[in-house]
Amino acid sequence: MGIRRPAMSTATSTAVVAALIGSLGVPVLAGTASAKAVSDRGVAAVREDFDGDGYQDVAVAAPGATVGGHTWAGYITVRYGSAHGLDPARTAVIDQNTPGVPGAPADNQRFGYAMISRDLDGDGLTDLAVVSREYRPENNAGGSVTVLWGRRTGISGQDAVRLPAPANAQVGEDITAGDFDGDGHADLFMENGEDRDYHDVLYGPFRRDGAPARQQRVKVYSTDNFINATAAGDYNGDGIEDLATFYVYENHAEGGKLWLGTRTGLSTVPQRLGSAAGTTVADFDRDGNADLATRLFPNGDTEGTEEDSGTVKIYYGSPSGPGQTRTQTITQNTPGVPGVSETGDQFGGRLGTGDANGDGYPDLTVGVPGEAIGSKAKAGAVVLLKGGKDGLTGKGAQAFHQDTADVPGAAEPGDVFGGSVRLLDVTRDGRADLVAGAPGEDLGAVRNGGAVWLLRGAAAGLTASRSSAQNPTDIGAPAAKALFGLNLSGDNGSGTVIP
């Protein structure tokens, strides 16, 4: 049996890490969560419609929140899309005190550590799988995955279940969704056992008691390292999603592995890939092969991300896999990209995809949470890069932050706006809207309460016109150090968690 300590390495794969360490005085560490689906164009955005009304919805995590007197217990919220944007009258707040949700709040539980939005039971409604850390030092194990089932009336704790797991198991690390056998049902990849050299693939459809249709064990480690990011997509265009896993050890990036999907499940003989600090997937040039967008570790050093200006690299898909025929590198010094590469910007700290301008080509939203706005250090920003027949370019790129006209609020030091990003069509107008989190946002005297913003998709890309924001005090939820907006459901393959 492989002996491997819990995934609490020093590796950090998101920009939010650096900004929050200074303000909270606690270590922050990256986990993973990815949710992408295959289509005849390689990749399509997963429908995140928890109530089945045709509008995409948004789940937001506040894993740092105190619940029932327990610090870092965490909660999540679900907001519902409408023709007018995210419906302010419909926000569900769910924690482990919510009726029907298994378990109970506890210190350092971090409910919302990662979230996956997929239709797990095949009923046509999106479900939400929520990871709790729940580390148990007495048996070197911990973690759980709670499934909140989609309902026509919206998500609640009703009939919620925990996915079955072995005793003394580490559960939920590296959770990633995809259809790895091409049968049309969502599958989950994650750590799910006592032997840490292996991860499981739980194949859908899942029963309402949480049991998968079948299970596969995959030996993901061949040396002493740790998975720091994952990304699922149909990179070779065969109609079945593949899985990319990326590794780190101590302060070194260790490269990645590509596990091809087959009709019988994931292959067990991986191909080699380069390293990645964060990931997302889309078919930016619409050639039928999924493209992998990554943030690079500076010089392969996992401890250099805090001061890194940031570099995004795209590995374009091909019949032989990602990056075999074409790659592309983009920074804030790339022509057309707003801003300038500066120390600590962390361009690419979070990544998300969607078609913001409705032209049929996916765009890439890039979090720049370390960006200084004037003299306001780490206030944060988001950049939109537009896809096209030649892939991503800087042409027509846009940038937004809290000092942009019509964006609610004001940029302040340590907000880390862009600390989470998603592109989701919440208004059902054929254009993806930007959901952006600023988990370091102070709410008056409340430190690091956090907030999320919605910017509408438009013919020219994104627009700040009619943008809106929400924070915990708006909905009467716990606010003190809640880190509201630290994670969004399925946001880019790299969630951020507090150990």
Short mmCIF file of C-alpha atoms in Angstrom, two decimals:
data_model
loop_
_atom_site.label_atom_id
_atom_site.label_comp_id
_atom_site.label_asym_id
_atom_site.label_seq_id
_atom_site.Cartn_x
_atom_site.Cartn_y
_atom_site.Cartn_z
CA MET A 1 0.00 0.00 0.00
CA GLY A 2 1.36 3.41 -0.92
CA ILE A 3 1.86 5.72 2.03
CA ARG A 4 1.02 9.26 1.08
CA ARG A 5 0.20 12.11 3.37
CA PRO A 6 -3.06 14.02 2.73
CA ALA A 7 -2.94 16.50 -0.11
CA MET A 8 -1.61 19.36 2.00
CA SER A 9 1.52 20.07 -0.01
CA THR A 10 3.11 23.49 -0.37
CA ALA A 11 1.96 23.71 -3.99
CA THR A 12 -0.28 26.63 -4.84
CA SER A 13 -2.14 26.82 -8.11
CA THR A 14 -4.25 29.95 -7.84
CA ALA A 15 -3.63 33.62 -7.50
CA VAL A 16 -5.97 34.03 -4.58
CA VAL A 17 -3.45 32.18 -2.47
CA ALA A 18 -0.91 34.98 -2.30
CA ALA A 19 -3.35 37.77 -1.63
CA LEU A 20 -5.10 35.95 1.19
CA ILE A 21 -2.01 34.69 2.98
CA GLY A 22 -1.01 38.23 3.87
CA SER A 23 -4.45 39.33 5.00
CA LEU A 24 -5.46 36.20 6.91
CA GLY A 25 -2.14 34.99 8.24
CA VAL A 26 -2.98 31.39 7.35
CA PRO A 27 -1.65 29.07 4.65
CA VAL A 28 -3.81 28.54 1.60
CA LEU A 29 -3.59 25.61 -0.71
CA ALA A 30 -5.02 24.60 -4.06
CA GLY A 31 -7.40 21.78 -4.76
CA THR A 32 -9.12 20.91 -8.02
CA ALA A 33 -12.56 20.85 -9.52
CA SER A 34 -13.33 20.57 -13.19
CA ALA A 35 -16.60 20.09 -15.05
CA LYS A 36 -16.65 20.14 -18.85
CA ALA A 37 -18.78 18.17 -21.32
CA VAL A 38 -18.13 16.77 -24.78
CA SER A 39 -20.10 17.88 -27.83
CA ASP A 40 -19.67 17.51 -31.59
CA ARG A 41 -17.41 20.56 -31.38
CA GLY A 42 -15.08 19.01 -28.82
CA VAL A 43 -16.32 20.77 -25.69
CA ALA A 44 -19.57 22.41 -24.66
CA ALA A 45 -20.30 24.32 -21.49
CA VAL A 46 -21.98 22.17 -18.89
CA ARG A 47 -25.55 23.21 -18.27
CA GLU A 48 -25.73 24.52 -14.71
CA ASP A 49 -29.49 24.69 -14.38
CA PHE A 50 -30.48 23.36 -10.98
CA ASP A 51 -34.22 24.01 -11.36
CA GLY A 52 -34.63 23.14 -15.05
CA ASP A 53 -36.08 26.50 -16.16
CA GLY A 54 -33.55 26.96 -18.97
CA TYR A 55 -31.52 29.68 -17.23
CA GLN A 56 -28.06 28.86 -15.93
CA ASP A 57 -27.57 29.22 -12.19
CA VAL A 58 -24.55 29.95 -10.00
CA ALA A 59 -23.28 28.24 -6.86
CA VAL A 60 -20.93 30.26 -4.66
CA ALA A 61 -18.83 28.90 -1.79
CA ALA A 62 -17.89 30.64 1.44
CA PRO A 63 -15.61 27.97 2.95
CA GLY A 64 -14.10 30.28 5.57
CA ALA A 65 -17.42 31.12 7.26
CA THR A 66 -18.25 30.41 10.89
CA VAL A 67 -21.42 28.32 11.16
CA GLY A 68 -23.03 27.38 14.47
CA GLY A 69 -19.99 28.67 16.33
CA HIS A 70 -17.58 26.52 14.30
CA THR A 71 -14.79 28.36 12.49
CA TRP A 72 -14.04 27.48 8.88
CA ALA A 73 -17.21 25.35 8.79
CA GLY A 74 -18.33 26.91 5.50
CA TYR A 75 -21.52 27.24 3.51
CA ILE A 76 -22.62 27.59 -0.11
CA THR A 77 -25.25 29.68 -1.84
CA VAL A 78 -27.18 29.00 -5.04
CA ARG A 79 -28.47 31.94 -7.10
CA TYR A 80 -30.87 31.41 -9.99
CA GLY A 81 -30.68 32.93 -13.45
CA SER A 82 -33.48 34.90 -15.08
CA ALA A 83 -34.11 37.19 -18.04
CA HIS A 84 -33.02 40.07 -15.80
CA GLY A 85 -29.82 38.40 -14.56
CA LEU A 86 -29.31 36.60 -11.27
CA ASP A 87 -32.62 36.79 -9.44
CA PRO A 88 -32.05 38.81 -6.23
CA ALA A 89 -35.17 37.29 -4.68
CA ARG A 90 -33.92 33.71 -5.05
CA THR A 91 -30.78 32.81 -3.13
CA ALA A 92 -30.56 29.54 -1.22
CA VAL A 93 -28.02 29.35 1.63
CA ILE A 94 -27.00 25.77 2.44
CA ASP A 95 -24.69 24.46 5.15
CA GLN A 96 -24.46 21.30 7.21
CA ASN A 97 -27.19 22.58 9.53
CA THR A 98 -29.63 22.74 6.60
CA PRO A 99 -32.39 20.10 6.99
CA GLY A 100 -31.57 17.01 4.97
CA VAL A 101 -27.86 17.72 4.54
CA PRO A 102 -25.79 14.87 6.05
CA GLY A 103 -23.44 15.60 8.93
CA ALA A 104 -23.11 18.71 11.07
CA PRO A 105 -20.91 21.82 11.04
CA ALA A 106 -17.49 21.41 12.64
CA ASP A 107 -14.29 23.39 12.92
CA ASN A 108 -12.17 23.34 9.75
CA GLN A 109 -14.78 21.42 7.77
CA ARG A 110 -14.74 23.88 4.86
CA PHE A 111 -18.05 22.91 3.27
CA GLY A 112 -17.61 24.14 -0.30
CA TYR A 113 -13.90 23.25 -0.49
CA ALA A 114 -14.74 22.34 -4.10
CA MET A 115 -17.98 22.05 -6.08
CA ILE A 116 -19.00 20.14 -9.19
CA SER A 117 -22.14 20.93 -11.20
CA ARG A 118 -23.33 18.01 -13.34
CA ASP A 119 -26.46 15.93 -13.93
CA LEU A 120 -25.27 12.95 -11.91
CA ASP A 121 -28.49 10.88 -11.89
CA GLY A 122 -29.54 11.50 -15.49
CA ASP A 123 -32.88 13.14 -14.73
CA GLY A 124 -32.17 16.25 -16.82
CA LEU A 125 -31.58 18.53 -13.83
CA THR A 126 -28.12 19.70 -12.77
CA ASP A 127 -26.96 18.39 -9.39
CA LEU A 128 -24.30 19.89 -7.13
CA ALA A 129 -21.54 17.79 -5.55
CA VAL A 130 -20.01 19.67 -2.60
CA VAL A 131 -16.69 18.64 -1.07
CA SER A 132 -15.91 19.06 2.65
CA ARG A 133 -12.33 18.71 3.86
CA GLU A 134 -13.05 17.18 7.29
CA TYR A 135 -9.51 15.95 7.91
CA ARG A 136 -9.29 13.32 10.65
CA PRO A 137 -5.73 13.16 12.02
CA GLU A 138 -6.44 10.09 14.13
CA ASN A 139 -6.60 7.90 11.03
CA ASN A 140 -4.85 10.11 8.45
CA ALA A 141 -8.08 10.33 6.46
CA GLY A 142 -11.01 12.60 5.88
CA GLY A 143 -13.21 14.43 3.45
CA SER A 144 -16.66 13.80 2.07
CA VAL A 145 -18.70 14.56 -1.03
CA THR A 146 -22.32 15.59 -0.49
CA VAL A 147 -24.70 15.57 -3.47
CA LEU A 148 -27.48 18.15 -3.48
CA TRP A 149 -30.00 17.01 -6.07
CA GLY A 150 -31.43 19.37 -8.63
CA ARG A 151 -35.18 20.01 -8.28
CA ARG A 152 -37.83 21.99 -10.15
CA THR A 153 -38.24 24.04 -6.99
CA GLY A 154 -34.48 24.57 -6.72
CA ILE A 155 -31.68 22.98 -4.73
CA SER A 156 -32.18 22.34 -1.03
CA GLY A 157 -31.03 19.73 1.45
CA GLN A 158 -33.93 17.46 0.56
CA ASP A 159 -32.77 13.85 -0.01
CA ALA A 160 -29.11 14.99 -0.03
CA VAL A 161 -26.63 12.12 0.25
CA ARG A 162 -22.97 11.55 0.83
CA LEU A 163 -21.21 9.49 -1.80
CA PRO A 164 -20.29 6.10 -0.32
CA ALA A 165 -16.60 5.82 0.59
CA PRO A 166 -14.33 3.22 2.20
CA ALA A 167 -13.42 3.53 5.87
CA ASN A 168 -10.19 5.38 6.64
CA ALA A 169 -10.29 6.94 3.19
CA GLN A 170 -9.25 10.34 1.95
CA VAL A 171 -12.31 11.43 -0.07
CA GLY A 172 -12.96 14.17 -2.60
CA GLU A 173 -9.42 15.38 -3.36
CA ASP A 174 -8.92 16.31 -7.04
CA ILE A 175 -12.63 15.87 -7.83
CA THR A 176 -13.18 16.24 -11.58
CA ALA A 177 -16.22 15.57 -13.74
CA GLY A 178 -16.33 14.19 -17.27
CA ASP A 179 -17.83 11.47 -19.42
CA PHE A 180 -14.81 9.21 -19.57
CA ASP A 181 -16.54 6.26 -21.28
CA GLY A 182 -18.68 8.24 -23.72
CA ASP A 183 -22.01 6.79 -22.58
CA GLY A 184 -23.65 10.18 -22.05
CA HIS A 185 -23.58 10.01 -18.25
CA ALA A 186 -21.41 12.19 -16.00
CA ASP A 187 -18.56 10.45 -14.17
CA LEU A 188 -16.47 11.66 -11.21
CA PHE A 189 -12.72 11.23 -10.77
CA MET A 190 -11.36 11.76 -7.25
CA GLU A 191 -9.33 10.35 -4.40
CA ASN A 192 -11.59 7.82 -2.73
CA GLY A 193 -9.60 5.24 -0.80
CA GLU A 194 -6.99 4.42 1.79
CA ASP A 195 -4.18 3.75 -0.70
CA ARG A 196 -3.19 7.22 -1.83
CA ASP A 197 -1.36 5.96 -4.92
CA TYR A 198 -4.77 5.40 -6.50
CA HIS A 199 -7.81 7.50 -7.40
CA ASP A 200 -11.24 6.23 -8.40
CA VAL A 201 -13.48 6.95 -11.34
CA LEU A 202 -17.12 6.72 -10.25
CA TYR A 203 -19.18 6.13 -13.39
CA GLY A 204 -22.69 7.49 -13.79
CA PRO A 205 -25.56 7.44 -13.67
CA PHE A 206 -25.57 7.69 -9.87
CA ARG A 207 -28.43 6.27 -7.86
CA ARG A 208 -30.28 8.57 -5.48
CA ASP A 209 -28.47 6.88 -2.58
CA GLY A 210 -25.20 8.11 -4.13
CA ALA A 211 -23.99 4.76 -5.45
CA PRO A 212 -22.30 4.91 -8.88
CA ALA A 213 -23.12 2.54 -11.71
CA ARG A 214 -19.58 1.13 -11.51
CA GLN A 215 -16.12 2.03 -10.30
CA GLN A 216 -12.56 2.00 -11.68
CA ARG A 217 -9.29 2.32 -9.77
CA VAL A 218 -6.48 4.19 -11.49
CA LYS A 219 -2.90 4.36 -10.22
CA VAL A 220 -2.25 8.07 -10.61
CA TYR A 221 1.08 8.30 -8.75
CA SER A 222 4.32 6.61 -9.75
CA THR A 223 6.58 8.74 -7.53
CA ASP A 224 6.30 10.93 -4.46
CA ASN A 225 4.35 13.94 -5.73
CA PHE A 226 0.85 15.40 -5.60
CA ILE A 227 -1.86 16.36 -8.07
CA ASN A 228 -2.25 20.14 -8.12
CA ALA A 229 -4.66 20.56 -11.06
CA THR A 230 -6.87 18.52 -13.39
CA ALA A 231 -8.72 19.17 -16.63
CA ALA A 232 -11.29 17.04 -18.48
CA GLY A 233 -12.02 17.45 -22.21
CA ASP A 234 -12.08 15.59 -25.52
CA TYR A 235 -8.59 16.59 -26.59
CA ASN A 236 -8.30 14.16 -29.52
CA GLY A 237 -11.81 14.66 -30.91
CA ASP A 238 -12.98 11.03 -30.65
CA GLY A 239 -16.20 11.92 -28.80
CA ILE A 240 -15.03 10.70 -25.39
CA GLU A 241 -13.63 12.96 -22.69
CA ASP A 242 -10.03 12.53 -21.56
CA LEU A 243 -8.43 13.50 -18.25
CA ALA A 244 -5.30 15.56 -17.69
CA THR A 245 -3.63 15.46 -14.26
CA PHE A 246 -0.77 17.76 -13.23
CA TYR A 247 1.75 17.18 -10.48
CA VAL A 248 4.00 19.05 -8.04
CA TYR A 249 6.43 18.08 -5.32
CA GLU A 250 7.77 20.48 -2.71
CA ASN A 251 8.56 23.60 -4.78
CA HIS A 252 8.89 21.88 -8.16
CA ALA A 253 6.38 21.43 -10.97
CA GLU A 254 6.52 17.77 -12.00
CA GLY A 255 4.69 17.77 -15.35
CA GLY A 256 1.40 16.13 -16.22
CA LYS A 257 -0.26 13.01 -17.57
CA LEU A 258 -3.01 12.55 -20.16
CA TRP A 259 -5.39 9.64 -19.56
CA LEU A 260 -7.40 9.02 -22.73
CA GLY A 261 -11.06 8.15 -22.40
CA THR A 262 -12.27 4.94 -24.07
CA ARG A 263 -15.58 3.12 -24.37
CA THR A 264 -14.57 1.06 -21.34
CA GLY A 265 -13.32 4.02 -19.28
CA LEU A 266 -10.05 5.81 -18.67
CA SER A 267 -6.94 4.25 -20.14
CA THR A 268 -4.36 3.24 -17.56
CA VAL A 269 -1.27 4.07 -19.64
CA PRO A 270 -0.97 7.87 -19.72
CA GLN A 271 0.81 10.18 -22.12
CA ARG A 272 3.18 12.83 -20.80
CA LEU A 273 2.18 16.49 -20.60
CA GLY A 274 3.86 19.68 -19.43
CA SER A 275 3.16 21.36 -16.09
CA ALA A 276 0.22 23.60 -15.22
CA ALA A 277 -0.65 25.77 -12.23
CA GLY A 278 -4.33 26.08 -13.20
CA THR A 279 -6.50 24.92 -16.09
CA THR A 280 -9.67 25.27 -18.09
CA VAL A 281 -10.90 23.68 -21.33
CA ALA A 282 -12.77 24.81 -24.46
CA ASP A 283 -12.57 24.45 -28.24
CA PHE A 284 -11.42 28.02 -28.88
CA ASP A 285 -10.96 27.54 -32.65
CA ARG A 286 -13.90 25.12 -33.12
CA ASP A 287 -11.90 22.45 -34.93
CA GLY A 288 -13.61 19.65 -32.99
CA ASN A 289 -10.73 19.10 -30.54
CA ALA A 290 -10.76 20.50 -26.99
CA ASP A 291 -8.01 22.98 -26.21
CA LEU A 292 -6.32 23.17 -22.81
CA ALA A 293 -5.67 26.62 -21.34
CA THR A 294 -3.23 26.69 -18.43
CA ARG A 295 -1.39 29.08 -16.16
CA LEU A 296 2.32 28.32 -16.07
CA PHE A 297 4.44 28.04 -12.96
CA PRO A 298 7.22 30.63 -13.23
CA ASN A 299 10.35 28.69 -14.17
CA GLY A 300 8.71 25.54 -12.83
CA ASP A 301 8.80 26.92 -9.27
CA THR A 302 5.55 26.32 -7.39
CA GLU A 303 6.57 28.80 -4.69
CA GLY A 304 6.99 31.62 -7.20
CA THR A 305 3.33 32.19 -8.02
CA GLU A 306 2.78 34.98 -5.47
CA GLU A 307 5.20 37.37 -7.17
CA ASP A 308 4.63 36.08 -10.70
CA SER A 309 3.32 38.47 -13.35
CA GLY A 310 1.50 35.51 -14.90
CA THR A 311 1.60 33.59 -18.16
CA VAL A 312 -1.23 31.70 -19.86
CA LYS A 313 -0.35 28.90 -22.28
CA ILE A 314 -2.85 27.20 -24.59
CA TYR A 315 -2.30 23.65 -25.82
CA TYR A 316 -4.52 23.28 -28.88
CA GLY A 317 -6.15 19.90 -29.32
CA SER A 318 -5.41 17.55 -32.20
CA PRO A 319 -6.07 13.89 -33.10
CA SER A 320 -2.84 13.07 -31.23
CA GLY A 321 -3.75 15.08 -28.13
CA PRO A 322 -3.26 18.59 -26.74
CA GLY A 323 -0.24 20.63 -27.78
CA GLN A 324 1.16 18.11 -30.24
CA THR A 325 0.82 20.44 -33.21
CA ARG A 326 0.25 23.94 -31.78
CA THR A 327 0.68 25.97 -28.60
CA GLN A 328 0.25 29.65 -27.78
CA THR A 329 1.50 31.87 -24.95
CA ILE A 330 -0.34 35.01 -23.78
CA THR A 331 0.66 37.58 -21.15
CA GLN A 332 -0.36 41.16 -20.43
CA ASN A 333 2.44 42.19 -22.79
CA THR A 334 0.75 40.39 -25.71
CA PRO A 335 -0.51 42.95 -28.28
CA GLY A 336 -4.11 43.91 -27.58
CA VAL A 337 -4.21 42.58 -24.03
CA PRO A 338 -5.02 45.38 -21.54
CA GLY A 339 -2.40 46.23 -18.94
CA VAL A 340 1.28 45.44 -18.58
CA SER A 341 2.96 42.39 -17.04
CA GLU A 342 4.07 43.44 -13.56
CA THR A 343 5.38 41.60 -10.54
CA GLY A 344 2.55 40.01 -8.56
CA ASP A 345 -0.24 40.49 -11.14
CA GLN A 346 -0.79 36.72 -11.37
CA PHE A 347 -2.40 36.89 -14.81
CA GLY A 348 -4.16 33.55 -15.20
CA GLY A 349 -4.67 33.05 -11.47
CA ARG A 350 -8.16 31.80 -12.33
CA LEU A 351 -9.44 30.77 -15.76
CA GLY A 352 -12.90 30.22 -17.22
CA THR A 353 -14.51 29.71 -20.61
CA GLY A 354 -17.74 30.60 -22.38
CA ASP A 355 -19.04 32.46 -25.43
CA ALA A 356 -19.46 36.01 -24.14
CA ASN A 357 -20.21 37.67 -27.50
CA GLY A 358 -22.37 34.91 -28.99
CA ASP A 359 -20.26 34.38 -32.12
CA GLY A 360 -20.04 30.62 -31.60
CA TYR A 361 -16.41 30.62 -30.46
CA PRO A 362 -15.62 30.14 -26.77
CA ASP A 363 -13.76 32.99 -25.08
CA LEU A 364 -11.31 32.82 -22.16
CA THR A 365 -11.81 34.86 -19.01
CA VAL A 366 -8.57 35.41 -17.11
CA GLY A 367 -8.48 36.37 -13.47
CA VAL A 368 -5.72 38.83 -12.55
CA PRO A 369 -6.33 38.99 -8.79
CA GLY A 370 -2.93 40.46 -7.96
CA GLU A 371 -3.40 43.43 -10.30
CA ALA A 372 -2.87 46.83 -8.70
CA ILE A 373 -5.53 49.39 -9.62
CA GLY A 374 -3.71 52.67 -9.32
CA SER A 375 -2.04 52.57 -5.92
CA LYS A 376 -4.39 49.84 -4.61
CA ALA A 377 -2.28 46.69 -4.40
CA LYS A 378 -3.94 43.36 -5.18
CA ALA A 379 -7.27 45.00 -5.89
CA GLY A 380 -7.65 42.61 -8.83
CA ALA A 381 -9.08 42.58 -12.34
CA VAL A 382 -10.52 40.26 -15.00
CA VAL A 383 -9.46 40.12 -18.66
CA LEU A 384 -11.58 38.62 -21.48
CA LEU A 385 -9.69 37.07 -24.43
CA LYS A 386 -11.82 36.28 -27.47
CA GLY A 387 -11.81 33.03 -29.41
CA GLY A 388 -11.96 32.73 -33.19
CA LYS A 389 -11.03 30.50 -36.14
CA ASP A 390 -7.34 30.99 -35.34
CA GLY A 391 -7.82 30.46 -31.61
CA LEU A 392 -7.34 33.05 -28.89
CA THR A 393 -5.78 36.44 -29.57
CA GLY A 394 -5.37 39.77 -27.83
CA LYS A 395 -7.53 41.47 -30.45
CA GLY A 396 -10.56 43.09 -28.84
CA ALA A 397 -9.56 41.93 -25.35
CA GLN A 398 -11.31 43.67 -22.47
CA ALA A 399 -10.46 44.35 -18.82
CA PHE A 400 -12.78 45.04 -15.87
CA HIS A 401 -12.26 45.86 -12.20
CA GLN A 402 -14.16 47.59 -9.40
CA ASP A 403 -13.11 51.03 -10.59
CA THR A 404 -14.52 50.36 -14.07
CA ALA A 405 -17.51 52.62 -14.75
CA ASP A 406 -20.85 50.95 -13.87
CA VAL A 407 -19.21 48.13 -11.87
CA PRO A 408 -20.61 48.29 -8.31
CA GLY A 409 -18.20 49.02 -5.46
CA ALA A 410 -14.71 50.45 -5.49
CA ALA A 411 -11.31 48.84 -5.89
CA GLU A 412 -9.51 48.45 -2.57
CA PRO A 413 -6.20 46.86 -1.57
CA GLY A 414 -6.50 43.11 -1.06
CA ASP A 415 -9.93 42.65 -2.69
CA VAL A 416 -8.47 40.15 -5.20
CA PHE A 417 -11.29 40.77 -7.67
CA GLY A 418 -11.00 37.94 -10.21
CA GLY A 419 -10.12 35.48 -7.47
CA SER A 420 -12.76 33.24 -9.07
CA VAL A 421 -14.32 33.49 -12.54
CA ARG A 422 -17.05 31.78 -14.55
CA LEU A 423 -18.76 32.49 -17.86
CA LEU A 424 -22.39 31.32 -17.70
CA ASP A 425 -25.43 32.39 -19.72
CA VAL A 426 -27.67 33.26 -16.78
CA THR A 427 -29.97 35.44 -18.93
CA ARG A 428 -30.49 32.82 -21.68
CA ASP A 429 -29.75 35.32 -24.48
CA GLY A 430 -27.06 33.21 -26.16
CA ARG A 431 -24.18 35.19 -24.61
CA ALA A 432 -22.26 34.06 -21.55
CA ASP A 433 -22.21 36.43 -18.58
CA LEU A 434 -19.20 36.88 -16.29
CA VAL A 435 -19.47 35.84 -12.66
CA ALA A 436 -16.40 37.09 -10.78
CA GLY A 437 -15.52 36.71 -7.11
CA ALA A 438 -13.48 38.94 -4.81
CA PRO A 439 -13.05 36.80 -1.67
CA GLY A 440 -10.86 39.45 -0.03
CA GLU A 441 -13.58 42.13 -0.22
CA ASP A 442 -14.15 43.86 3.12
CA LEU A 443 -17.78 44.55 4.03
CA GLY A 444 -17.52 47.68 6.10
CA ALA A 445 -15.70 46.61 9.26
CA VAL A 446 -16.04 42.93 8.33
CA ARG A 447 -12.73 41.64 6.99
CA ASN A 448 -12.61 39.27 4.02
CA GLY A 449 -16.35 38.81 3.85
CA GLY A 450 -16.14 38.48 0.06
CA ALA A 451 -18.53 39.25 -2.78
CA VAL A 452 -19.43 38.22 -6.33
CA TRP A 453 -20.31 40.29 -9.41
CA LEU A 454 -22.30 39.65 -12.58
CA LEU A 455 -21.32 41.41 -15.84
CA ARG A 456 -23.54 40.80 -18.87
CA GLY A 457 -22.47 39.24 -22.14
CA ALA A 458 -22.86 41.50 -25.19
CA ALA A 459 -22.15 41.59 -28.93
CA ALA A 460 -18.79 43.25 -28.27
CA GLY A 461 -17.89 40.83 -25.46
CA LEU A 462 -18.73 41.84 -21.89
CA THR A 463 -20.38 45.02 -20.65
CA ALA A 464 -20.43 46.63 -17.22
CA SER A 465 -23.82 48.15 -17.99
CA ARG A 466 -26.48 46.75 -15.63
CA SER A 467 -23.85 44.80 -13.69
CA SER A 468 -24.69 43.75 -10.14
CA ALA A 469 -23.02 42.44 -7.00
CA GLN A 470 -23.95 40.35 -3.96
CA ASN A 471 -22.23 39.70 -0.64
CA PRO A 472 -23.13 37.73 2.51
CA THR A 473 -24.67 40.67 4.33
CA ASP A 474 -27.10 41.16 1.43
CA ILE A 475 -28.62 37.75 2.12
CA GLY A 476 -28.21 37.56 5.89
CA ALA A 477 -25.51 34.89 5.72
CA PRO A 478 -22.40 34.69 7.94
CA ALA A 479 -19.92 37.28 6.71
CA ALA A 480 -16.86 37.50 8.98
CA LYS A 481 -13.89 36.02 7.10
CA ALA A 482 -16.37 33.98 5.05
CA LEU A 483 -14.28 34.30 1.86
CA PHE A 484 -17.56 34.43 -0.07
CA GLY A 485 -16.73 33.92 -3.74
CA LEU A 486 -13.51 31.99 -3.14
CA ASN A 487 -14.98 29.17 -5.24
CA LEU A 488 -17.66 29.02 -7.90
CA SER A 489 -19.15 25.70 -8.96
CA GLY A 490 -16.96 23.98 -11.54
CA ASP A 491 -15.10 27.22 -12.08
CA ASN A 492 -11.86 26.34 -13.89
CA GLY A 493 -10.31 23.13 -12.73
CA SER A 494 -8.47 24.77 -9.82
CA GLY A 495 -10.40 25.56 -6.66
CA THR A 496 -8.76 27.16 -3.65
CA VAL A 497 -9.16 25.76 -0.14
CA ILE A 498 -8.06 26.58 3.39
CA PRO A 499 -6.36 23.67 5.21
#
